[in-house]
Structure formats: structure tokens, C-alpha cells
mmCIF file of N, CA and C in Angstrom:
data_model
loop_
_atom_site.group_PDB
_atom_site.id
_atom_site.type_symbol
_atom_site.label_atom_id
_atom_site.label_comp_id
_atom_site.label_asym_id
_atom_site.label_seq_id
_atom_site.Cartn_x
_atom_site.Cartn_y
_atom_site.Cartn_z
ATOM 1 N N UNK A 1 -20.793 192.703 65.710
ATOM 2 C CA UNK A 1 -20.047 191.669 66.380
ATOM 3 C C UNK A 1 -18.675 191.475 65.763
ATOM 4 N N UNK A 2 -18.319 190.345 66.149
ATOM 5 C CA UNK A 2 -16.564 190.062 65.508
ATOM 6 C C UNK A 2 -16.796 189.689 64.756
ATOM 7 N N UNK A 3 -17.261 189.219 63.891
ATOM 8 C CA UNK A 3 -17.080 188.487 62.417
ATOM 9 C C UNK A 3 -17.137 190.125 61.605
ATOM 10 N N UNK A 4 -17.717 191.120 61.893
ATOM 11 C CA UNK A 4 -17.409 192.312 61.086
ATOM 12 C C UNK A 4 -15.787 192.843 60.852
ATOM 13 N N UNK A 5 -14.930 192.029 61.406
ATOM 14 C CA UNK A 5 -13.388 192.455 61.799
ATOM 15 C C UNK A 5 -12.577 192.666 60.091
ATOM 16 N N UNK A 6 -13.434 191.369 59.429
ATOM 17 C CA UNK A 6 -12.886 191.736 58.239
ATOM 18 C C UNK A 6 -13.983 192.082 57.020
ATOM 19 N N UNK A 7 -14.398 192.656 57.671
ATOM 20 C CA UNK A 7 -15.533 193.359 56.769
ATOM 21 C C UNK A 7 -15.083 194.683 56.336
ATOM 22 N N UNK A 8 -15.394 195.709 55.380
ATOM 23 C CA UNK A 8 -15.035 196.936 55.314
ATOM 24 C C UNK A 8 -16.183 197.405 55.005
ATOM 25 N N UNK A 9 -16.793 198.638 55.587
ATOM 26 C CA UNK A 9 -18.134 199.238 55.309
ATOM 27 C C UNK A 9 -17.849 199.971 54.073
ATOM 28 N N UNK A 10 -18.724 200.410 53.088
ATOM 29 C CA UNK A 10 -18.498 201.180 52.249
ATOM 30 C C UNK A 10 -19.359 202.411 51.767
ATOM 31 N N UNK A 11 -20.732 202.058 52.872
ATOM 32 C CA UNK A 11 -21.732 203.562 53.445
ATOM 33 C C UNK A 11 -21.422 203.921 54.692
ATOM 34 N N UNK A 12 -21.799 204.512 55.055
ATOM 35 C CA UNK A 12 -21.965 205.340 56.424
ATOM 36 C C UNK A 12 -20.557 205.433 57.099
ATOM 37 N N UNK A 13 -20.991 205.485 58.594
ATOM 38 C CA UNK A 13 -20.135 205.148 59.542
ATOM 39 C C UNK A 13 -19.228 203.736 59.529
ATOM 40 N N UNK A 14 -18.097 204.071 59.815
ATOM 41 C CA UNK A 14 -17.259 202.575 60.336
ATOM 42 C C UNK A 14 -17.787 202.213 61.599
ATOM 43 N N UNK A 15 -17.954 200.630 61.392
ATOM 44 C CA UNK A 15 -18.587 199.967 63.099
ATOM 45 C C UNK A 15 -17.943 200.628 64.363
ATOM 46 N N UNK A 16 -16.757 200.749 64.285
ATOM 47 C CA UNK A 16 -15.481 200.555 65.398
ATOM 48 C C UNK A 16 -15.910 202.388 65.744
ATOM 49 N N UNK A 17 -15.914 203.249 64.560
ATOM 50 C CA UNK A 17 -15.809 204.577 65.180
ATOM 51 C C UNK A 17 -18.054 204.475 65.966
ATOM 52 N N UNK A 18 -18.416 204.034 65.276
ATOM 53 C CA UNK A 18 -20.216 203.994 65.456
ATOM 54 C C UNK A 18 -20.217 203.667 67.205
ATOM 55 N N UNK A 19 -19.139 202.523 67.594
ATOM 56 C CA UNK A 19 -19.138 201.622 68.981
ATOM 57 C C UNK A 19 -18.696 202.527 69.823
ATOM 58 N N UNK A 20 -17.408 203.002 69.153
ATOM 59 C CA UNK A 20 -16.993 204.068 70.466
ATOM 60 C C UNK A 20 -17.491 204.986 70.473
ATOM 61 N N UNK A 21 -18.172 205.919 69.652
ATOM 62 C CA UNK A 21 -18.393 206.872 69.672
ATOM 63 C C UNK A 21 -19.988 207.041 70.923
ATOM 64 N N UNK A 22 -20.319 205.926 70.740
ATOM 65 C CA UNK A 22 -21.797 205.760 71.385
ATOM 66 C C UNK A 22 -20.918 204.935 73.128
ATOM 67 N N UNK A 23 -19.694 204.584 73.210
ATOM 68 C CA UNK A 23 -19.540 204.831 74.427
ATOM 69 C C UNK A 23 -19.080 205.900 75.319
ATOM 70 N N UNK A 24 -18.239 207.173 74.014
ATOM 71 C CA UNK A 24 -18.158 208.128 74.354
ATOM 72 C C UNK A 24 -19.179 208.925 75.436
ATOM 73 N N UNK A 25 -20.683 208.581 74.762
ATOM 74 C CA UNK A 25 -21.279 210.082 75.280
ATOM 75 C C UNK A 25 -21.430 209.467 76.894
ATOM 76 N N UNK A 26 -20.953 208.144 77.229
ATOM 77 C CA UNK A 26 -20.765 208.150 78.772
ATOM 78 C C UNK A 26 -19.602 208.147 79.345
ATOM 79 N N UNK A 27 -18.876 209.373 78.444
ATOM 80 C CA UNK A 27 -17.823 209.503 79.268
ATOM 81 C C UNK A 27 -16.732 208.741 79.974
ATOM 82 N N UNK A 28 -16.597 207.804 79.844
ATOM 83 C CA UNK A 28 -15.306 206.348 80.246
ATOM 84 C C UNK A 28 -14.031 206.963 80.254
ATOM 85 N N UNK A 29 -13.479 206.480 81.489
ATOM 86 C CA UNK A 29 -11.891 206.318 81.194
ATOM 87 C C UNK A 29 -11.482 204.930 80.713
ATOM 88 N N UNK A 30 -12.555 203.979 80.891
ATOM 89 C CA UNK A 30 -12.105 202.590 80.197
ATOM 90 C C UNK A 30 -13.393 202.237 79.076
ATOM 91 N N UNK A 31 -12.938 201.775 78.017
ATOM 92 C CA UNK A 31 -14.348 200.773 78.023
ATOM 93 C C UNK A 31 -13.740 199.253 77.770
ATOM 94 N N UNK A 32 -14.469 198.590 78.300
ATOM 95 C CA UNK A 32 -14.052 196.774 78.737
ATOM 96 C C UNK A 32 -14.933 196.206 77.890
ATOM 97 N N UNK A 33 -15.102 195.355 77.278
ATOM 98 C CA UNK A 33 -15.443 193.894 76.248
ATOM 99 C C UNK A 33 -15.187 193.031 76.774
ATOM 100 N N UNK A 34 -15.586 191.683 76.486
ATOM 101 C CA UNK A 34 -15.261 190.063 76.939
ATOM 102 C C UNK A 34 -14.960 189.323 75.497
ATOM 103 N N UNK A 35 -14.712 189.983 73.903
ATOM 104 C CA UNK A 35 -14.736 189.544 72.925
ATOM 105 C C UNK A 35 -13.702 190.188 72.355
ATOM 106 N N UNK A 36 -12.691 189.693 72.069
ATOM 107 C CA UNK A 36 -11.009 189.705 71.635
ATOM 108 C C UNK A 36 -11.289 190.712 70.216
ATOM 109 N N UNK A 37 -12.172 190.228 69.421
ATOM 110 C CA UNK A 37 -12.058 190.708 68.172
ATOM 111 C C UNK A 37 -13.018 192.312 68.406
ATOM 112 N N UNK A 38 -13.650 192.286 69.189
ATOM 113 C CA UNK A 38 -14.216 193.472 69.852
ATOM 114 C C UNK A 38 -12.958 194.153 70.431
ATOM 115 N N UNK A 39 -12.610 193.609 71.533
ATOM 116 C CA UNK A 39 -11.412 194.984 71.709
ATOM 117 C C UNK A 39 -10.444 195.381 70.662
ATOM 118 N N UNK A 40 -10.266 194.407 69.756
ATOM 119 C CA UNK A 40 -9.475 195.088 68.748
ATOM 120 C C UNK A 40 -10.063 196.343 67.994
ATOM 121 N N UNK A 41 -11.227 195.802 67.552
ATOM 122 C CA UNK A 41 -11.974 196.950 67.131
ATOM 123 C C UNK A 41 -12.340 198.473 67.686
ATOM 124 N N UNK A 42 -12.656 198.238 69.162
ATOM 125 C CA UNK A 42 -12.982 199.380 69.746
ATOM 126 C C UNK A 42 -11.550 199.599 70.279
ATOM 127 N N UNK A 43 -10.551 199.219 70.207
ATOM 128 C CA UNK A 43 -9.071 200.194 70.579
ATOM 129 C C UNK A 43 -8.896 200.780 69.188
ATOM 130 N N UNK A 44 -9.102 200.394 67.915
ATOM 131 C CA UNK A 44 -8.836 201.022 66.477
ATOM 132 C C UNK A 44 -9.772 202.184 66.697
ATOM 133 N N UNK A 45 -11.023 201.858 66.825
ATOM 134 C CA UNK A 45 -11.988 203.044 66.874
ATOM 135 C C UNK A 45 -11.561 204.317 67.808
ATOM 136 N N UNK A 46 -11.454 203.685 69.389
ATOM 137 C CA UNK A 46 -10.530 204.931 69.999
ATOM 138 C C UNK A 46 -9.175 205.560 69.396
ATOM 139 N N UNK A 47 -8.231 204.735 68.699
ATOM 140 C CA UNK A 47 -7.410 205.624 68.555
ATOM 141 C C UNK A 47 -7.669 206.282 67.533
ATOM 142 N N UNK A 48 -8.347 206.269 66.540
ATOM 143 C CA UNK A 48 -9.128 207.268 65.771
ATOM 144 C C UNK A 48 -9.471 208.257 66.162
ATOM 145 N N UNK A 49 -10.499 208.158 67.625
ATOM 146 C CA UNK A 49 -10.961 209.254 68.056
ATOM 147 C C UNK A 49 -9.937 210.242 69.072
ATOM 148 N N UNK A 50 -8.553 209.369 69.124
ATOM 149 C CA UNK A 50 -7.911 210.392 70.028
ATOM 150 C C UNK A 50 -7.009 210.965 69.135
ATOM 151 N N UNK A 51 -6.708 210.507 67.736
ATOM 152 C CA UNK A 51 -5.974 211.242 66.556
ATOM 153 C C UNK A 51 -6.858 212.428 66.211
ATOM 154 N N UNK A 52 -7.750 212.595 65.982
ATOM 155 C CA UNK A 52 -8.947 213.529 65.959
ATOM 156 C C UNK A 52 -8.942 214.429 67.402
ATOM 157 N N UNK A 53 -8.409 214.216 68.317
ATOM 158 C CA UNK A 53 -8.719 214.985 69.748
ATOM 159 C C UNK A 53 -10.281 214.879 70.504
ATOM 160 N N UNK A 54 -11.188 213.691 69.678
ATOM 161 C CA UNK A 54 -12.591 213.718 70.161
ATOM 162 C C UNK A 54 -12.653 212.885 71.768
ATOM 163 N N UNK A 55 -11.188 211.704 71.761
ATOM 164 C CA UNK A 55 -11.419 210.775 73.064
ATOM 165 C C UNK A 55 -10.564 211.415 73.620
ATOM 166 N N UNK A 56 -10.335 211.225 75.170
ATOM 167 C CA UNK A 56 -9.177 211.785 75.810
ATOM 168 C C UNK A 56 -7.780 210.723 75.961
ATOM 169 N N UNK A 57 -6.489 211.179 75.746
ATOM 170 C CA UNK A 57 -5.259 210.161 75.586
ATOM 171 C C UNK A 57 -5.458 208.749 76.369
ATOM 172 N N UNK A 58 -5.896 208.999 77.637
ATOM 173 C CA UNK A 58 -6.173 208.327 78.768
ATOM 174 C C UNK A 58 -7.079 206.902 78.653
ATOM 175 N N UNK A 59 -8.127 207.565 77.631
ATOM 176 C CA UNK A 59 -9.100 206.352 77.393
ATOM 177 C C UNK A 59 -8.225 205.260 76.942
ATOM 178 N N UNK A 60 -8.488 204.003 77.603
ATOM 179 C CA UNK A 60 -8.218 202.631 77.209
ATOM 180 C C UNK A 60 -9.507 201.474 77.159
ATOM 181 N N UNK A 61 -9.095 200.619 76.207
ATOM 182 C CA UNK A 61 -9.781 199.207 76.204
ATOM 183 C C UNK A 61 -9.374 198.103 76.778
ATOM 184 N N UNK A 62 -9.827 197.560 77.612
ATOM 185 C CA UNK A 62 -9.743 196.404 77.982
ATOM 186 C C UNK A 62 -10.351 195.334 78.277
ATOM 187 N N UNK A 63 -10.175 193.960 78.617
ATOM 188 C CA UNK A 63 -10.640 192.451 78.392
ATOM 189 C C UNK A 63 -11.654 192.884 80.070
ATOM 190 N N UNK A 64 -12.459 192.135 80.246
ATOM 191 C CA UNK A 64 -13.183 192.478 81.418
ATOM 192 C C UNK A 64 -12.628 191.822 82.444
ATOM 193 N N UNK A 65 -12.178 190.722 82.237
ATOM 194 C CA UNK A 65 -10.482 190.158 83.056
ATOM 195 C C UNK A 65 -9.771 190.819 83.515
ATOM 196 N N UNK A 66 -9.831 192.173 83.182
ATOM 197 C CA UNK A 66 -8.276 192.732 83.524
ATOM 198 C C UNK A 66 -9.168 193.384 84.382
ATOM 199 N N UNK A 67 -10.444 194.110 84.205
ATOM 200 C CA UNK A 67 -11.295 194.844 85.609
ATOM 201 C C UNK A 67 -11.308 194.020 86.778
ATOM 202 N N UNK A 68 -11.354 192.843 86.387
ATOM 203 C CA UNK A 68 -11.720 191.704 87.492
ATOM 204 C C UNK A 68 -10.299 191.720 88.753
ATOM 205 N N UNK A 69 -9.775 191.229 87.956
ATOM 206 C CA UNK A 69 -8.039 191.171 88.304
ATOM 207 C C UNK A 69 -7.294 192.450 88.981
ATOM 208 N N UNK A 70 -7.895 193.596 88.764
ATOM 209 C CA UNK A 70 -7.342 195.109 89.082
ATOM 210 C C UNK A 70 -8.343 195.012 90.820
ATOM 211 N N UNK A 71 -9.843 194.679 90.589
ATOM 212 C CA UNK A 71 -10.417 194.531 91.753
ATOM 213 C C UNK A 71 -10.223 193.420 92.566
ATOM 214 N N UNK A 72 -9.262 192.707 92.663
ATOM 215 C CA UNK A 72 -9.416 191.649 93.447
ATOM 216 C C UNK A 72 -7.641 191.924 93.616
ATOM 217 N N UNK A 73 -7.058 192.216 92.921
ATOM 218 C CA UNK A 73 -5.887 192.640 93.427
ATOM 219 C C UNK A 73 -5.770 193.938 94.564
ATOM 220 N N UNK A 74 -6.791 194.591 94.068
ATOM 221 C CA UNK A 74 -7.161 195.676 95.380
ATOM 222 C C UNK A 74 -7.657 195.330 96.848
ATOM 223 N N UNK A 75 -8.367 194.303 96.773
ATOM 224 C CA UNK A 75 -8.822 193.637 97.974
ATOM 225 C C UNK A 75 -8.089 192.680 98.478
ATOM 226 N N UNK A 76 -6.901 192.757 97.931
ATOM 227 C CA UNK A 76 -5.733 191.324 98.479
ATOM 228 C C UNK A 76 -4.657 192.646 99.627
ATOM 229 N N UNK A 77 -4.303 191.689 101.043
ATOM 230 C CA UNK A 77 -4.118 192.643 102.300
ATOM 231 C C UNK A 77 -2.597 192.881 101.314
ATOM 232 N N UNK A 78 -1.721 193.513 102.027
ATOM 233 C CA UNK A 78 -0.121 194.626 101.467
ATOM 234 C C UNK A 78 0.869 193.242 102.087
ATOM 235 N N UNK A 79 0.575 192.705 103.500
ATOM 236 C CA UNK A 79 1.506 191.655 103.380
ATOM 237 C C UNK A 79 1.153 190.163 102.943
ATOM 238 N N UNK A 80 1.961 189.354 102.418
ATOM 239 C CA UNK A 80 1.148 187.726 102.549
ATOM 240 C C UNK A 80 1.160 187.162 103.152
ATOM 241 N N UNK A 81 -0.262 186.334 103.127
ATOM 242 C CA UNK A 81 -0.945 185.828 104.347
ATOM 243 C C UNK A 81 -0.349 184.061 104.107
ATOM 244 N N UNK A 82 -0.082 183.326 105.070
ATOM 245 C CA UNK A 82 -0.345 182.305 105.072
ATOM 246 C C UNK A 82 -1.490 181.322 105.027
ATOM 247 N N UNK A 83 -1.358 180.337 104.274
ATOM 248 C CA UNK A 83 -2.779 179.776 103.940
ATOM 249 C C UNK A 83 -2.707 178.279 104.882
ATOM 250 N N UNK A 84 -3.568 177.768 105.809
ATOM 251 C CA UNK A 84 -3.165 176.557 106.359
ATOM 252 C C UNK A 84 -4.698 176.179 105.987
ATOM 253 N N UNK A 85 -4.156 174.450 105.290
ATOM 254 C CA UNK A 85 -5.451 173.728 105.044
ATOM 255 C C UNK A 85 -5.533 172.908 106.194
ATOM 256 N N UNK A 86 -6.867 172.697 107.032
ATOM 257 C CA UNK A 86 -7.102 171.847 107.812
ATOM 258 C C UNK A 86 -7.918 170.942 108.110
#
């Protein structure tokens, strides 16, 4: 979780590379979180893995807000509509 943000491991794996790496094997062009100190983490972890060449450049992190917002901006018509309350 986020309270690991200022933690430093000093066995194994780092959390951040452990998180992405296990969203890797499904392949994402995004992976989305709802926890701030989580996306920080898993964007550190990806860019790790794309300094390494293991993620592809493309992969991004983002707030699950911004999925929301990308789909509902897609379903909004090309001209604007007038709204009449009655």
C-alpha cells in the first residue's frame, strides 16, 4: 500500500518494480490506481522497467479519473447541445 512510499526494502524485490512487473504479464497500455501514493509508485516502477527495455515507452499510469473522464468525454456528441431546464 502507500504508507510503503517511504519505506526502502533491503531484501528482495522493490514493491514498485514487484507491482508492475505482475501488471506487466497482462500486457497494459495503461495501468490505473485510485491511490495517489500508488501511482507514484507504479510510474517509478514503470520507468524502471522502460530504462531496462522490459515495459513498452507507451505504457502509462494513471488516476482512474482520468479513464472515467477519457470515456465520457467520448460519449459527449462533436457539437454543443443546449440544455433547457423545465
Amino acid at each position: 500500500g502507500g504508507a510503503r512510499m517511504w519505506m526502502e526494502e533491503r531484501i528482495g524485490k522493490r514493491i514498485n518494480v514487484e507491482r508492475v512487473d505482475e501488471a506487466l504479464g497482462t500486457a497494459p497500455t495503461k495501468i490505473a490506481t485510485g491511490c495517489p501514493f500508488c501511482r507514484v509508485m507504479l510510474s517509478d516502477g514503470v520507468t524502471a522497467r522502460q530504462s531496462e527495455g522490459v515495459a513498452s515507452p507507451s505504457l502509462e499510469v494513471v488516476d482512474v479519473s482520468q479513464l472515467l473522464l477519457t470515456a465520457v468525454k467520448r460519449g459527449q456528441p462533436s457539437q454543443p447541445v443546449d440544455v433547457v431546464n423545465t
